[in-house]
Amino acid sequence: MAAAESDREVPSALCTEFLNFSVKDTASKWLQVTDLYKEVYHHLARYVPKIYCLGPNLNPQSEDLLAQMLLQAPLEWYLCGEDPSTGLAKLEQNNQPSQLCGHVFKVGEPTYSCRECAADPTCVLCMQCFLGSVHKEHRYRMTTSGGGGFCDCGDTEAWKKGPYCQKHEPNISDSCHEDPLAHLSTDMIARCYNVFSIVLKYAVDMLTWDKEDELPPGLEPPDRSDSYYCMLFNDEVHTYEQVIYTLQKAVNCTQKEAVSFATTVDRDGRKSVRFGDFAFCELAKSVIVRNTSRQSKPLRVQVMHSSVVAHQCFALKALHWLGHVIGYSDALRRILCQVGLERGPEGENSSLVDTLMLCDSKMWKGARNVYHQLFMSSLLMDLKYKKLFAIQFAKNYRRLQTDFMEDDHERVVSVTSLSVQLFTVPTMARMLITEENLMTTIIRTFVDHLRHRDLQGRFQFERYTAQQAFKFRRVQSLIGDLKYVLISRPTEWSDQLREKFLEGLDTFLELLKCMQGMDPVVRQVGQHIEMEPEWEAAFTLQMKLTHIISMIQEWCATDERVLIEAYKKCLTALTHCHSGFADGEQPITLSMCGHSVDTIRYCVSQEKVSIHLPVSRLLAGLHVLLSKMEVAYRFPEQLPLSELSPPMLIEHPLRCLVLCAQVHAGMWRRNGFSLVNQIYYYHNVKCRVEMFDKDLIMLQAGASMMDPNHFLMIVLSRFELYHIFSSADCRKRYNRETANKDVVQQNNTLTEEMLHLIMMVVGERFEAGIGQVEGCDEIKREILHQLCIRPMAHSELVKALPENENKETGMERVIDCVASFKKPGVTGRGLYELRPECAKQFNLYFHHYSRADQSKAEEAQRKLKRQNGEDTALPPPVLPPFCPLFASLVNILQCDVLLGMLGAVLQWAVEPSAGHWSESMLQRVLHLIGMALLEERQQLENSSEDNDFNFTLKMSRPGEAPSNTASVLALLENLQNAPHLEVHKDMIRWLLKTEAGIKTLRERSASTSTVTASGSRGQEETACDKDKAERKRKAEMARLRREKVMAQMSEMQRHFINENKELFQQSLEELDASTSTSLEHSPTSSDAALVCVGPRRSRPREKRQVVTCILCQEEQEIRADGKAMVLAAFVQRSTVMSKNRKRPPHDPKRYDPLFMHPDLSFGTHTGSCGHIMHSHCWQRYSEAVQAKEQRRQQRLRVHTSYDVGNGEFLCPLCECLSNTVIPLLPRTKGSSSCEQPGLGQWLKTSGQQIKAMHSAHRKLQPVSTVEETVEEECPAPEVFTVNYIPTNPYSSTIKEMLTTFGTATYKVGLKVHPNEQDPRIPIMCWGSCAYTIQSIERLLVDEKKPLFGSLPCRQDECLSSLARFGSACWTAACQPTVQGHFIRLVAALIPDPLVEASPCILDVDMLHLLVSVVLSYGSVHSQDSSGLSVDAVQLHLFHLITVAHMVQILLTSGPEEVTMEQESGEAERGEEEGACRLYNTLRTHVGSSLPEVGSGWHLWRCVKTGILPYLRGAALFFHHLNGVPAPPELHALCPGQWEVLCGYLSLPSNLLQLFHSQQELLEPLLHGWCTHPGVQQTLQGGGVLVSFPRESNSLIDLPDDYSALINQASSFTCPKSGGDKSRAPTLCLVCGSMLCSQSYCCQTELEGEDVGACTAHTFACGAGVGIFLRVRESQVLFLAGKTKGCFYAPPYLDDYGETDQGLRRGNPLHLCHERYRKIQKLWRQHSITEEIGHAQEANQTLVGIDWQHL
Ligand SMILES: [Zn+2]
Ligand SMILES: [Zn+2]
Ligand SMILES: [Zn+2]
Ligand SMILES: [Zn+2]
Ligand SMILES: [Zn+2]
Ligand SMILES: [Zn+2]
Ligand SMILES: [Zn+2]
């Protein structure tokens, strides 16, 4: 027992109690008492207030411990009747583990559902079960849980297949149906029963307790103190900010405490914010209430007695404990269920479970969560009690929902959200429907909550207040429950189920009746409507009910009797609706073409019309089912078919369609956007299935029962076109009519729409039951028509297709028949393309096309046909035949009224005038004729017997009125040659050809002689072939012409690019002429080997360097004394190469950057876009930008993608983010002097020079030390003039630019304010040069590119300028300062007693040292007139540092790897031997801390690989500094690089010779290096030991399966708020840290500003630049500084080659390595900031985001 540690924290009074307490004795006492209930309550009353809530600061650990000791332990002992540790173990042994997994999901945890096997989308698996299930091989969906809900593994009703994972697979030998209580003794059962009833009763009493100052009887504390809590409760009304602000005022806390209070209140639902006596707490309460009651209802606050709070705390603990104890045994679980559901003293619905549920809305969030969890682990895990619980839940349903409406908490914390666990179990749902009439209950409750009705009893959502709107949103959850109940269709029907379902349907029809005709509109004429009417609520309702309506139809489709009854009920409901609003409509008679019909007078444009007709639409759906299930043919006597009045059926759907047509025609413009939106949603994929589609079906149903002529006349009349087509001489009169132009236009559009409607009525046959089609034909056709518009990505297709209630489109089953998949590249996404053979099924007038879709598809299809050399006619496709119930619809195509209309339009087209017709009208007429011809041909082909469809006959008859007008056929022939109808020529030709074909077909079948038929057919074919050949020839010519034009275009383009290149790239070519890119110009390359450093270095031919300014376009030569030219550059801090991200950032004020540590933890990188300007042009440009930005920011308060105040600007040419400029300098001329001193001589001279400088510098300093006199005056060499101040070779503008770049590098690199005088400026510049070279060298290795020749010009350019700038920057600084740097740098290699604290060589990055020392030497050399050449010094320094690096490598080489192959050729013997010798020398100096290594092979290998990056860096450096072209071998990745590289660097290829040939001179240096105390210390593990070569850093490894990341993130808790789940877990891709982003809890202060966790992390991990993966969003986040950021496509793709940003689609995602490598490359080449800049320029909304709070 852990008593010893804990009792120190426990108040002493309790301490004695505790020591005297015996668990066993208490339990024994309990076992003997008669009234256990009273005894336990007494115990609780005594101890609970002593343990819990003793002061303002709760101490959960010690409270829990005490509660365990004093309260739970005796209960457990009693329960087991013995020591619980043995008792519970016994229980566990006998446990029959449940086959249900029941894992309760945490927020953000991944859940999996199988698209193939899940009964419905709410059936989910936890990750563990999923991985062990068969579904991981299926098409699955992955989502993140919103919290709550549990894993359905093991639930056989949830899965069509594979209900168990490997772990939960039931053991067949087990008898599953055994009573779990059988294993328990009666005593045990009784005890258990007692404990559970008392504890559960206690918990329920306390949690539902609503008195603040009193306790339930039996729990009153023995002694009462005056201690209270001021308890704050959460609501969904007040914001975080309001609460935080109020708390600071009310309880005098800091902002931080207030944030913590607010967070807890939000999480747990309540939090005590003050502890003290009653008055003290009451005061705080009044302040809070006063402060929050202004705008809304005040925050809820209660002053509660501490003992009440204490008991409530323990009550929660007790529920946890119950949950824990029943985990040991299924028997205990069952007893608890029994206790919970046992009927209480108040009769029905009074069990403890009922009490809890019914008080749900009064409890705080934390309490609700705890008891919901207990329900899930007990009642829902026991199949027997789950059923009983479901019944209670259903009984209370109405009240629970009503409470929920009043409650303002989210649904996830309401007990009503448990419905998903109960209602989605199919057997349970059916049981609840039959026994508890659940379907009716749900719908009734729903209807009751929508109270606002108009006079006719229809819903009215106008003038909804905010509160009503809120309620309306809440009430929608009922529809969700209804969906759960209906989601699985019954396979068998009982009479009871039929009865209750039909009763439910009755209620549902009542609901639909309230919707039929709601939100009616009246056309506004004259003036615009004043206020947009509310329409969204009605549409939301419609949208939510869409799936319900579909599901009800599907239920009906499973039982004939139900279908028949439902049909009758629906018809009755519709008749009832119609009787309601038929008044005022007078009968009239229409007649046309010898037919006449009676109808009513009604004008859509004048009277009320509504778009909501759910009753008609449900009837339409059922009508199709009558046909599909063949009920209409088998039981016609049971159907009320004779009661149907077709004109009544079509009336309202037709009005609705006419309304759409009139809106298209612009007649409803004055009704505003609300109507436009309604029309949009009416056709939208989300609604159309139960709106537009069903209206069309209703027209089809009605028309199939009517005389087609009558139907068409009614249609004409509703379209308000009857007067045009019915007049006796309509063909003529219409032409002469001089109507208002608008009216003509309107009528044209209406005619077009009407013709389209006729096409749809006759042509839409792809729904099973209407046409004779298979189930998947419909979806195939949808996809086909989408792809006719253009190739589409998977997600685009999904969006365009209607989803069923399971969120499935059914696309996967058919997509491969109609489309082929094209994979994506590194960007973009995978696309589906239409299979070419499917194009012939294209229907231009596809009913789901919008007008825009239609014209896009038309264009695409015509283009395709042209490309294939075919004619461009787009004839209608061949259609499947109708089902018998709808078969008569084809007669519309050959009825007199239609032919009359066709004839009229054709006649208008023959004599076009004054715009009384339109081409689309004609196009539609031609299409209709085509449909008719195809119909006839098909009927002829399919049936041998005569049929009465004879369109060819009708079309060749002359028109009826006026008499003797031309026939349709004649008109077509006439039009064939009309010049103004060129576009339609192909189509007309196709029609005439088809017509001729049909005639032959008829003749052939009529006459016995086949000879003539085949003859004419042959003739026709030859004519056809001729036609084809001619068209082919034309197409070929057109193609040639096109190709010629294209060639001309591309020639022009190439020319233009060349012109531009000359303009902008000329400079680069000029500069590079002598270097890498143009070897052939260099005379030295041919004869001698190229050398880039030392006295033997190759001298490139001097050449004038001329560049062009991108701003003024003037040419300028680069000269030291000329006008300065500058390169736009971007300097940034970098940790890309860091080997030590834990090194704390330096103090910028005191940090000495002279030596770079080999761990490269922080560097300064310089990049450039390579664009060159005059310095004065740039200055003028940046001043203008600055002024403009300041004005803009003042005026618009907007930010830009760049920070002008920080010196940032965009390159004027390429808009690349820049923050300074680098001056371009001429190459330094090497003096080719003859004799140069050897190493020994030089060491001596330089030693003297350094001494001379030391003494000179000392004189400069103020006299402060006495030592000065002691120091002997050092005689300087005669040729070395210490006081000589060299003339500055640079012009004033160049000098200025030297300062500009130096200061910028210093400012950015150290993060300090600019200071031109700071001695660290040159150091920063050299450092940046070295760092940039190193990073480019790494990049080339990583990209597997050769060292030279593969860099883009801009990087070459940048490196050259950096190197040359570095060698000149001393001229802009104080000379002694730079000399001082030189002296200290040299002292790291050659001991100098006057320099203190030189670093040990293990702490120096050698390339940085090389670059700095070489570049700083200029300041020393300027005072040397001895003829010593810079080249010679460079070489000596280089060799020296190279030796030092070898030593460094050998010291850090580590033990040899045994497994390596150790054979070496003759050639390498020397090297190996040398390496051994050097290593052994080192061991004599360093001693035992260096391990013994036997193999020279290993040592040489270490040296060679370790030093290579340094040598390559040095080659880049000297190449750019001295401008010596690189040998061609280094332009490729060929073998033998080592030798060439050494040659180029003037090194022996056996590097060890460097040491051994100068051993006497170097030996003392070596000794100095090795005996440095730092070496010993580091080798013994006292510092960061970096080994060489340094590996390139990579972004972290990501798992292949994205769900692994989600899982990782879901277990991540916020580091600051004690185990809370993080809302936006975000992964740093650089170091792998998980962060709690975008949240108050993890904000920290950075440089005086509050920043989010990500921004704070970038400063520690990436020097201000960060790359993150937002796990919940599946989105990459780039951050730079505090203000810049952008989102970037994640490297995870689904199988369709698409990313899923926001994780909305839930397709499984897998890592795409190419895309991840691309992100890594951006990072490695320091382009993240640039990428953000481009993204922000392209998308201004990104600029406004508060990146710093992420
Ligand atoms: Zn599971
Ligand atoms: Zn499982
Ligand atoms: Zn499956
Ligand atoms: Zn210029
Ligand atoms: Zn640029
Ligand atoms: Zn990081
Ligand atoms: Zn946090």
PDB file of N, CA and C and ligand atoms in Angstrom, residues 101 103 126 129 151, ligand 1:
ATOM      1  N   CYS A 101     -17.043  -5.807 -29.426  1.00  0.00           N
ATOM      2  CA  CYS A 101     -15.837  -5.084 -29.029  1.00  0.00           C
ATOM      3  C   CYS A 101     -16.219  -3.933 -28.105  1.00  0.00           C
ATOM      4  N   HIS A 103     -15.530  -0.932 -28.013  1.00  0.00           N
ATOM      5  CA  HIS A 103     -14.546   0.115 -27.745  1.00  0.00           C
ATOM      6  C   HIS A 103     -15.183   1.490 -27.973  1.00  0.00           C
ATOM      7  N   CYS A 126     -13.209  -0.121 -34.775  1.00  0.00           N
ATOM      8  CA  CYS A 126     -12.026   0.575 -34.275  1.00  0.00           C
ATOM      9  C   CYS A 126     -10.835   0.079 -35.095  1.00  0.00           C
ATOM     10  N   CYS A 129      -9.745  -3.632 -34.490  1.00  0.00           N
ATOM     11  CA  CYS A 129     -10.652  -4.617 -35.063  1.00  0.00           C
ATOM     12  C   CYS A 129     -10.576  -4.585 -36.580  1.00  0.00           C
ATOM     13  N   CYS A 151     -17.324   0.724 -31.185  1.00  0.00           N
ATOM     14  CA  CYS A 151     -16.973  -0.211 -32.246  1.00  0.00           C
ATOM     15  C   CYS A 151     -18.048  -1.288 -32.354  1.00  0.00           C
TER      16      CYS A 151
HETATM   17 ZN    ZN B   1     -13.220  -2.756 -31.888  1.00  0.00          ZN
END
